[in-house]
PDB file of C-alpha atoms and ligand atoms in Angstrom:
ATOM      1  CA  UNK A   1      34.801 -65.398   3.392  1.00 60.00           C
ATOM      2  CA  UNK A   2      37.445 -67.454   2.005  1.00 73.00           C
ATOM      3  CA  UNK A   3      40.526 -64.913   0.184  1.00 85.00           C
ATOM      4  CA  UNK A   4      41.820 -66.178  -2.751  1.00 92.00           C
ATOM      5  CA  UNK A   5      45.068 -64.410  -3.754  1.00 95.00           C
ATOM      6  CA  UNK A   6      44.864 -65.010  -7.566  1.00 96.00           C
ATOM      7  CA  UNK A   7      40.778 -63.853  -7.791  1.00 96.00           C
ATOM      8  CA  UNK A   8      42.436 -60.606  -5.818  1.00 97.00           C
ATOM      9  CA  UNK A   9      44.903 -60.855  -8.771  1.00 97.00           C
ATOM     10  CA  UNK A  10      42.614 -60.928 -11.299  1.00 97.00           C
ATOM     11  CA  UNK A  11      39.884 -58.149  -9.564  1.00 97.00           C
ATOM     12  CA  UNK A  12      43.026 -55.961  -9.694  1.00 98.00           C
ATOM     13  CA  UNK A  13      44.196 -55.991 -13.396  1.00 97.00           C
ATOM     14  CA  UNK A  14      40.130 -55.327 -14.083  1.00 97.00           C
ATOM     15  CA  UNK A  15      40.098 -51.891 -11.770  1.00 98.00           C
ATOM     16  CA  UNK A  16      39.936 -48.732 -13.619  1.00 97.00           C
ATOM     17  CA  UNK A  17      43.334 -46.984 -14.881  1.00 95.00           C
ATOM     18  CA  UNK A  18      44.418 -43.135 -13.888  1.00 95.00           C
ATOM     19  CA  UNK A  19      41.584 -40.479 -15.510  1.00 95.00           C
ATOM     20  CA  UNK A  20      44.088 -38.315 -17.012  1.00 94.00           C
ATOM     21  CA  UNK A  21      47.451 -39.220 -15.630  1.00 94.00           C
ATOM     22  CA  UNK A  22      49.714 -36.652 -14.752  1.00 95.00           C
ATOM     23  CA  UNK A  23      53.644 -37.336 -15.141  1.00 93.00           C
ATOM     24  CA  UNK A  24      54.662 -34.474 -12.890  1.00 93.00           C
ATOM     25  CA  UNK A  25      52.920 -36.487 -10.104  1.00 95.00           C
ATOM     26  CA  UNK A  26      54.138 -39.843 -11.048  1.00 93.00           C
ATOM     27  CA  UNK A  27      51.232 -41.391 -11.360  1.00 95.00           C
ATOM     28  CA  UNK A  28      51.915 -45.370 -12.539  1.00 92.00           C
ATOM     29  CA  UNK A  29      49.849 -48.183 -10.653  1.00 93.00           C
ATOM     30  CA  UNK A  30      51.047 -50.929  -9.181  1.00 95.00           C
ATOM     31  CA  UNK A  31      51.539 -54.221 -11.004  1.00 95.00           C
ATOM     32  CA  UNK A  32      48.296 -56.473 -10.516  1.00 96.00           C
ATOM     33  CA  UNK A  33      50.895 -59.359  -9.460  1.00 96.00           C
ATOM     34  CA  UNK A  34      52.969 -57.176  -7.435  1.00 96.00           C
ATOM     35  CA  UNK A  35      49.573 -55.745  -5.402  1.00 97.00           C
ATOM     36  CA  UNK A  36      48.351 -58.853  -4.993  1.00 97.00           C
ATOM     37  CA  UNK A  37      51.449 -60.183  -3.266  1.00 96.00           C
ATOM     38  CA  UNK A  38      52.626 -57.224  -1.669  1.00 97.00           C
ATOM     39  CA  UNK A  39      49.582 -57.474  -0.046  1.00 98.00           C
ATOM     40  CA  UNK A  40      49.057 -60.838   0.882  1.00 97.00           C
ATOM     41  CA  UNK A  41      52.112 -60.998   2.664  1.00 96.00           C
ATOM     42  CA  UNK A  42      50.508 -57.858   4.502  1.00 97.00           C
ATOM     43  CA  UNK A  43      47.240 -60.468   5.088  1.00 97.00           C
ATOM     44  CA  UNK A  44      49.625 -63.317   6.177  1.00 96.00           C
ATOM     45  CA  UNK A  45      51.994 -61.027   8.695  1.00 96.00           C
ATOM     46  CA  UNK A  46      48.595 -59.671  10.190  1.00 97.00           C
ATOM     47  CA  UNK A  47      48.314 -56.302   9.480  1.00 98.00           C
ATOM     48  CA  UNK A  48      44.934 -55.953   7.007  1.00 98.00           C
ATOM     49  CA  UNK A  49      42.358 -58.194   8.361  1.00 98.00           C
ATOM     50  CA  UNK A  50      39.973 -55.912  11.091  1.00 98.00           C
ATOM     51  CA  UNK A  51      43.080 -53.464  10.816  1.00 98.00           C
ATOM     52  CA  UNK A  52      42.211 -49.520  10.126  1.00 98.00           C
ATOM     53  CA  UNK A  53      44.600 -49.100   6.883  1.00 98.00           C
ATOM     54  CA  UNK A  54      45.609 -45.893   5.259  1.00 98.00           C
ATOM     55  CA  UNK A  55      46.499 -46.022   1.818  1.00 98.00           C
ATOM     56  CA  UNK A  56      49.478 -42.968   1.245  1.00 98.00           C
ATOM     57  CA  UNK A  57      48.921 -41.684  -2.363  1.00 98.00           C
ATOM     58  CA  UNK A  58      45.960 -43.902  -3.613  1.00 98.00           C
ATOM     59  CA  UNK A  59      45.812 -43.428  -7.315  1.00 98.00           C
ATOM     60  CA  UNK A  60      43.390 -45.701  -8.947  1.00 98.00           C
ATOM     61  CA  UNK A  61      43.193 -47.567  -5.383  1.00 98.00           C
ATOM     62  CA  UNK A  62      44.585 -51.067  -6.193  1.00 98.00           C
ATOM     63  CA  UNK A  63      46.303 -51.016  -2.682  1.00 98.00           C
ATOM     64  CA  UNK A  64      42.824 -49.863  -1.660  1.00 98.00           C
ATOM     65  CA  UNK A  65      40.752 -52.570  -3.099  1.00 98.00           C
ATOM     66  CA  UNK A  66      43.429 -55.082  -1.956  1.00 98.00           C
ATOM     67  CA  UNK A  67      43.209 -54.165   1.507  1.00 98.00           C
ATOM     68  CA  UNK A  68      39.386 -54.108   1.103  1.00 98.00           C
ATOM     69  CA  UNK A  69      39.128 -57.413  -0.630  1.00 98.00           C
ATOM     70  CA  UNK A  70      41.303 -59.066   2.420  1.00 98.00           C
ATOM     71  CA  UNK A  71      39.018 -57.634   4.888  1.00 97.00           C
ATOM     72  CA  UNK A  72      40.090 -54.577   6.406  1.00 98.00           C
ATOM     73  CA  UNK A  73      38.081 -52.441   8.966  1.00 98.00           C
ATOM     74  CA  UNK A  74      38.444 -49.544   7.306  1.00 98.00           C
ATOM     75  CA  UNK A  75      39.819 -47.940   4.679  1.00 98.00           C
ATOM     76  CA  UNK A  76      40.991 -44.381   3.979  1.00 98.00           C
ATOM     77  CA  UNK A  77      42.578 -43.046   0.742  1.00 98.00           C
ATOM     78  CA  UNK A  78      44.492 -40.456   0.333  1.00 98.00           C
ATOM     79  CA  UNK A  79      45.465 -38.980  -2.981  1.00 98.00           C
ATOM     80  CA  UNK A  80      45.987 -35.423  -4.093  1.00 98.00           C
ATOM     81  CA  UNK A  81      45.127 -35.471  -7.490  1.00 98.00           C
ATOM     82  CA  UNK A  82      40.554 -34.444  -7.589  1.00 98.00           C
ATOM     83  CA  UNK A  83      40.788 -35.892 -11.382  1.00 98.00           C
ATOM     84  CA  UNK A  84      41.440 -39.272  -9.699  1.00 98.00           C
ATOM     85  CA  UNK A  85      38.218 -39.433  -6.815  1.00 98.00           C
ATOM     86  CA  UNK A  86      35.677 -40.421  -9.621  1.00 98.00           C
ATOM     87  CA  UNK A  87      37.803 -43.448 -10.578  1.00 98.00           C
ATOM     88  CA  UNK A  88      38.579 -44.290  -6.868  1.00 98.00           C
ATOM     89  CA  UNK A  89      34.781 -44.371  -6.403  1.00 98.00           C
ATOM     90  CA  UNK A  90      34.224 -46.580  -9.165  1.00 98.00           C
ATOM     91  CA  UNK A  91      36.693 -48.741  -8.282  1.00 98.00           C
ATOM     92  CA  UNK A  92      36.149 -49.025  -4.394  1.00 98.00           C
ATOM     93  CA  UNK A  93      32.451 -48.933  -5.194  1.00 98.00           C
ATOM     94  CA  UNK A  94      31.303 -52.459  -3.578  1.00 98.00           C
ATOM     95  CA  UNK A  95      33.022 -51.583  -0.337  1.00 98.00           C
ATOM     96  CA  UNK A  96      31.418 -48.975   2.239  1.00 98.00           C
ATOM     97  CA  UNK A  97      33.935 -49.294   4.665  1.00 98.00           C
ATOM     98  CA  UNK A  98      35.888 -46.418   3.662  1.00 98.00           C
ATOM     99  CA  UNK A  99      36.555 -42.836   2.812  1.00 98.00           C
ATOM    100  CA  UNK A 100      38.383 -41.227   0.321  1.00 98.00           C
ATOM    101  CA  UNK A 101      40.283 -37.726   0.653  1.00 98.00           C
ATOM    102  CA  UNK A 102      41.241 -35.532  -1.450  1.00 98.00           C
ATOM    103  CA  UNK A 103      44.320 -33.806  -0.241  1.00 98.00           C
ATOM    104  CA  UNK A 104      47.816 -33.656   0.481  1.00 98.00           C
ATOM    105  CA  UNK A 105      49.372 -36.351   2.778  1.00 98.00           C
ATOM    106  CA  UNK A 106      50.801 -33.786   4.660  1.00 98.00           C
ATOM    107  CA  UNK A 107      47.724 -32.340   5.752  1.00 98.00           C
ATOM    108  CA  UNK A 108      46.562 -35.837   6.864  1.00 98.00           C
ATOM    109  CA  UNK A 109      46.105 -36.616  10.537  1.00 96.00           C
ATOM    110  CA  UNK A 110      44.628 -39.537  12.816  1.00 96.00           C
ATOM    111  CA  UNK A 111      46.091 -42.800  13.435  1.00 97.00           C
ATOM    112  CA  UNK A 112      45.764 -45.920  11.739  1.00 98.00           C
ATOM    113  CA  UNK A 113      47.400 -49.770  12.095  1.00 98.00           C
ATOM    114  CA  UNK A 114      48.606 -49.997   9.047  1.00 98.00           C
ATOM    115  CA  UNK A 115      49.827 -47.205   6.176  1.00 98.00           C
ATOM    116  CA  UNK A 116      50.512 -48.220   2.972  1.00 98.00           C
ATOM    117  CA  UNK A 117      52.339 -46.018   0.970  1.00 97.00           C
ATOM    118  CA  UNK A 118      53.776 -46.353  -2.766  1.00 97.00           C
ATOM    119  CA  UNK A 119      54.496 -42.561  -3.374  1.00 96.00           C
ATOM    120  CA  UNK A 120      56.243 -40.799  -6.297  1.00 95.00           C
ATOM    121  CA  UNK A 121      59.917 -41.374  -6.055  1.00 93.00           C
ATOM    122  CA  UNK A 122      61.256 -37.921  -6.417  1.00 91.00           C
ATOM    123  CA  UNK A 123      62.420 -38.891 -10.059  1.00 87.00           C
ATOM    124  CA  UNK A 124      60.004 -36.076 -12.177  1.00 90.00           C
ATOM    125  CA  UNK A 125      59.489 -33.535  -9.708  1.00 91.00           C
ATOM    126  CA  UNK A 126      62.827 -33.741  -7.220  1.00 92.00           C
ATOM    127  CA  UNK A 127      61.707 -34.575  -3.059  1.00 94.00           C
ATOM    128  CA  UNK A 128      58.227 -35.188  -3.857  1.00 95.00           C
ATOM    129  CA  UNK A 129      58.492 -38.505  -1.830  1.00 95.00           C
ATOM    130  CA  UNK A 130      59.639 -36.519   1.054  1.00 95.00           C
ATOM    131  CA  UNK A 131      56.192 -35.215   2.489  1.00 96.00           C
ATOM    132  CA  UNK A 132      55.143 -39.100   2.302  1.00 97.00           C
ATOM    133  CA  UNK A 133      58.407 -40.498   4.400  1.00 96.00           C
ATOM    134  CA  UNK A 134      57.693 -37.236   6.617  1.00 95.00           C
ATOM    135  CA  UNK A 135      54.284 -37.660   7.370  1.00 97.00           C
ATOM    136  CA  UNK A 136      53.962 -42.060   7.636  1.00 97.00           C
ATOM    137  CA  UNK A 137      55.645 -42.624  10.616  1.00 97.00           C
ATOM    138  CA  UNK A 138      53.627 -40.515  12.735  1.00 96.00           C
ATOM    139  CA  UNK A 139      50.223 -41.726  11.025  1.00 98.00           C
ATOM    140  CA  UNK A 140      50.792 -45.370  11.908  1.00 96.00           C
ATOM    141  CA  UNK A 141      52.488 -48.364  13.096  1.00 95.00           C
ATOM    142  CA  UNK A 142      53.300 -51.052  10.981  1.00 97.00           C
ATOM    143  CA  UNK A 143      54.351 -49.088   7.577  1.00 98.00           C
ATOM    144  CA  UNK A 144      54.503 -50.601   4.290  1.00 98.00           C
ATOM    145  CA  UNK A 145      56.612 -48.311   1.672  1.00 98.00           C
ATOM    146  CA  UNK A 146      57.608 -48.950  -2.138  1.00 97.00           C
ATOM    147  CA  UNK A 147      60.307 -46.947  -3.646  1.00 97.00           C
ATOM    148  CA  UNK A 148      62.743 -47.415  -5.948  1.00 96.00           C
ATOM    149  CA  UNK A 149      65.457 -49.811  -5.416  1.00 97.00           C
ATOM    150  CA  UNK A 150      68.323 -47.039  -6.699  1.00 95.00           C
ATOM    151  CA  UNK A 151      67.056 -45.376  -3.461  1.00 96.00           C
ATOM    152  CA  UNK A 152      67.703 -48.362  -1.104  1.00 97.00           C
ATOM    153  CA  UNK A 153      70.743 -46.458   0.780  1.00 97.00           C
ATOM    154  CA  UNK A 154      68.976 -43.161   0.924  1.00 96.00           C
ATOM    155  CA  UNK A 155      65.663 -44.986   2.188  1.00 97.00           C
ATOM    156  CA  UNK A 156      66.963 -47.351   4.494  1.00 98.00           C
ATOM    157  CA  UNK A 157      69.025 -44.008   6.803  1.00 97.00           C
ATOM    158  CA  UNK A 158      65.718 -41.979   6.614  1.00 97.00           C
ATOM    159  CA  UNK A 159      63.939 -45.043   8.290  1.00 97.00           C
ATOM    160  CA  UNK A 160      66.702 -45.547  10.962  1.00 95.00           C
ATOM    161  CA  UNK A 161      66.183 -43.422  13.392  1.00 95.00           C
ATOM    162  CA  UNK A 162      61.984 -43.849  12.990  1.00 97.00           C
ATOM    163  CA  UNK A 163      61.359 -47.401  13.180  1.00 97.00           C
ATOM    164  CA  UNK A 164      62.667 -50.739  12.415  1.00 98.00           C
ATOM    165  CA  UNK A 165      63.163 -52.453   9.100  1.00 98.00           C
ATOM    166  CA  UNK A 166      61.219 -55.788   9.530  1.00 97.00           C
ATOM    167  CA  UNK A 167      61.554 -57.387   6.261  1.00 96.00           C
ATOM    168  CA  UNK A 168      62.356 -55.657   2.593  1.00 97.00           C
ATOM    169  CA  UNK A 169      60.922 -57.222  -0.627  1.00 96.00           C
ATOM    170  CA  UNK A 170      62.878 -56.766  -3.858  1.00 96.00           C
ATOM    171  CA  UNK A 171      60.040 -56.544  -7.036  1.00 95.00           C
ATOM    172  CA  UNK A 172      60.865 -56.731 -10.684  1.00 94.00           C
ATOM    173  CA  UNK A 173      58.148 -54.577 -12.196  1.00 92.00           C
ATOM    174  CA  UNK A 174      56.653 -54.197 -15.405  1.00 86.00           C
ATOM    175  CA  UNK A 175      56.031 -50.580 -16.482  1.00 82.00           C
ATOM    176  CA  UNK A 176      53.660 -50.204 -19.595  1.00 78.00           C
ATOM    177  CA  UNK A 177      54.437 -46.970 -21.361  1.00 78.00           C
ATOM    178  CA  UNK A 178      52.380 -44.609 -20.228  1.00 76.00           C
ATOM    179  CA  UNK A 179      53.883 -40.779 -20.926  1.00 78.00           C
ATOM    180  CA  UNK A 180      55.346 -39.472 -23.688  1.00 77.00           C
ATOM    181  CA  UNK A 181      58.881 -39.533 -22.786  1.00 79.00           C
ATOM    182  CA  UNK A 182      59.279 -43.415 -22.303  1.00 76.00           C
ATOM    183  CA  UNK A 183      60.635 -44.331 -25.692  1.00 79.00           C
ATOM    184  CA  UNK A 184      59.688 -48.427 -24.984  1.00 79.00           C
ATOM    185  CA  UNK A 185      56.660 -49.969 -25.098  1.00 76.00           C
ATOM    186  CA  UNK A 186      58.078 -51.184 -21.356  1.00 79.00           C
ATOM    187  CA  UNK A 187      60.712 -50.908 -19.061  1.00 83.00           C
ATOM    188  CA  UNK A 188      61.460 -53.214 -15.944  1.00 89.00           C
ATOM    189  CA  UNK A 189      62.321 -51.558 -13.231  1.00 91.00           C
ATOM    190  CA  UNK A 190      63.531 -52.694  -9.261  1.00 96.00           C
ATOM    191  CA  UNK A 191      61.662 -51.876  -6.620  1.00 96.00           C
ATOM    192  CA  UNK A 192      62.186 -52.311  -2.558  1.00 97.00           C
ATOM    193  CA  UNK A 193      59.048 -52.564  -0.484  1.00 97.00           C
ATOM    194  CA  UNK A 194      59.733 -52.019   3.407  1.00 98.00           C
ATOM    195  CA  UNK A 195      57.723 -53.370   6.303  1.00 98.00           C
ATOM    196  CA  UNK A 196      58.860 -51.176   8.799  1.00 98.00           C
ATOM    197  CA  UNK A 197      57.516 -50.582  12.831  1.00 97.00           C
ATOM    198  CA  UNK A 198      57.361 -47.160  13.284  1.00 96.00           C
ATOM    199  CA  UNK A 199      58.554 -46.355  17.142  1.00 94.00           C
TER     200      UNK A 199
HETATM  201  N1  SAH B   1      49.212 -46.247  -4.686  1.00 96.32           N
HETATM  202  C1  SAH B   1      49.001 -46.310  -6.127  1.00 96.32           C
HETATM  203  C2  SAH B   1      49.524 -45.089  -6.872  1.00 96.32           C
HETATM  204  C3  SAH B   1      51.008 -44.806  -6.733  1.00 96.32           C
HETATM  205  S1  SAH B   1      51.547 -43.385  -7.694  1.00 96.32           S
HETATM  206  C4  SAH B   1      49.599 -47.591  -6.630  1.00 96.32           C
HETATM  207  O1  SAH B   1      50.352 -48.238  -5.905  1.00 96.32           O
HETATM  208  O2  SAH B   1      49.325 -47.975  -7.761  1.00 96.32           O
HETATM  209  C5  SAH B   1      51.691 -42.130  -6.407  1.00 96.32           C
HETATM  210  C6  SAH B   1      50.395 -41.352  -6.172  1.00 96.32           C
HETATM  211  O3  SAH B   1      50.621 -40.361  -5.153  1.00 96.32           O
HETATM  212  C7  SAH B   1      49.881 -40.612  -7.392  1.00 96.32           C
HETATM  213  O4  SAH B   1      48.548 -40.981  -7.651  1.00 96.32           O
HETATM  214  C8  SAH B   1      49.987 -39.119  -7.012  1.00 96.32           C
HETATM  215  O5  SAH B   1      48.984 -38.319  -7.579  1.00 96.32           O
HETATM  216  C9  SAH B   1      49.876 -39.180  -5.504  1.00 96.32           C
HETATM  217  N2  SAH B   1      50.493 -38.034  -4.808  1.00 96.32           N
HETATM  218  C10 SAH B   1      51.601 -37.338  -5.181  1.00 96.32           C
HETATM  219  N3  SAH B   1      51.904 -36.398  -4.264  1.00 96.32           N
HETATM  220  C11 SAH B   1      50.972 -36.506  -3.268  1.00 96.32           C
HETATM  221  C12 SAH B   1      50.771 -35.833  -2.014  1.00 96.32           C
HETATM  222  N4  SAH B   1      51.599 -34.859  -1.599  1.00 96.32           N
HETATM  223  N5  SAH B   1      49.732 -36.217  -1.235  1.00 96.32           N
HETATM  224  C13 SAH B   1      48.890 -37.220  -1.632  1.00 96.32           C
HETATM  225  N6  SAH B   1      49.035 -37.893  -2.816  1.00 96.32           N
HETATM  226  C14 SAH B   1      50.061 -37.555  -3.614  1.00 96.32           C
END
């Protein structure tokens, strides 16, 4: 098969949104665009194709179908929320090569060649990205993590001492309103995606 990175684009932006999203778990998905490139840099650098990939915090799955459409060997999502697993099986549906869990990243063991993780930044419920940055670096080896950009200083220390920074990505994003508190219709916001190997 022959990947096309703008047919990824466009499966993504079709996928199925958050079944009742819960702001206290900051639940947003990931740009179509910003997916789609995010991960095929991944595809390019090695690190999907025939790779066992962990996706940290699934949501809907668009990492998940991403790394599915680009051909990895298996996929496992993780995501904590059970009001989410009906719309990651509808939208991982055409792929068999994977699992999904139901739990808390923390409880999650095994080891994997790539982890993908896009967790919630801490900004609702204070530290709730810390059981994600606690638990990725001993679940894999080449580590792909999205934060917020504000959180570049904080980020980059917690990473020094557990693996190497190999290339950060800074994404304008898009954020439709999707809780009651966001007063605009959007907001653009900065994020910093990490490709880190873990030691
Ligand atoms: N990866 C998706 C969703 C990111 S939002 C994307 O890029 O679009 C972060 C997700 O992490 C939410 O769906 C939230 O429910 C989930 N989550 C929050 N805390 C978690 C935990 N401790 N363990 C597993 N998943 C968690």
């Amino acid at each position: 098969m022959k990947f096309d990175k703008k047919h990824l684009e466009i499966q993504l932006s079709s996928l199925t949104s958050f079944n009742s999203p819960k702001n206290y778990l900051e639940q947003y998905s990931t740009e179509s665009s910003v997916a789609a490139s995010l991960l095929w840099d991944a595809y390019l650098n090695g690190n999907i194709y025939e790779k066992k990939v962990l996706d940290a915090g699934a949501g809907n799955g668009v990492l998940s179908y991403a790394s599915l459409y680009l051909g990895c060997e298996f996929l496992t999502a993780v995501e904590i929320d059970p009001d989410q697993r009906s719309v990651l099986e509808r939208n991982l549906n055409q792929f068999k090569n994977k699992e999904i869990l139901i739990d808390d990243i923390s409880k999650i063991h095994g080891k994997y060649e790539t982890v993908l993780c896009n967790p919630p930044f801490g900004a609702v419920s204070r530290d709730a990205d810390l059981p994600f940055l606690e638990s990725i670096f001993r679940l894999g080896k080449n580590i792909y993590i999205i934060h917020n950009a504000v959180n570049d200083q904080f980020i980059t220390d917690f990473i020094k001492d557990r693996g190497e920074i190999l290339k950060k990505i800074l994404i304008n994003m898009d954020l439709p309103k999707m809780y009651s508190h966001h007063t605009r219709d959007h907001k653009n916001i900065r994020l910093m995606a990490y490709l880190v190997s873990s030691y």
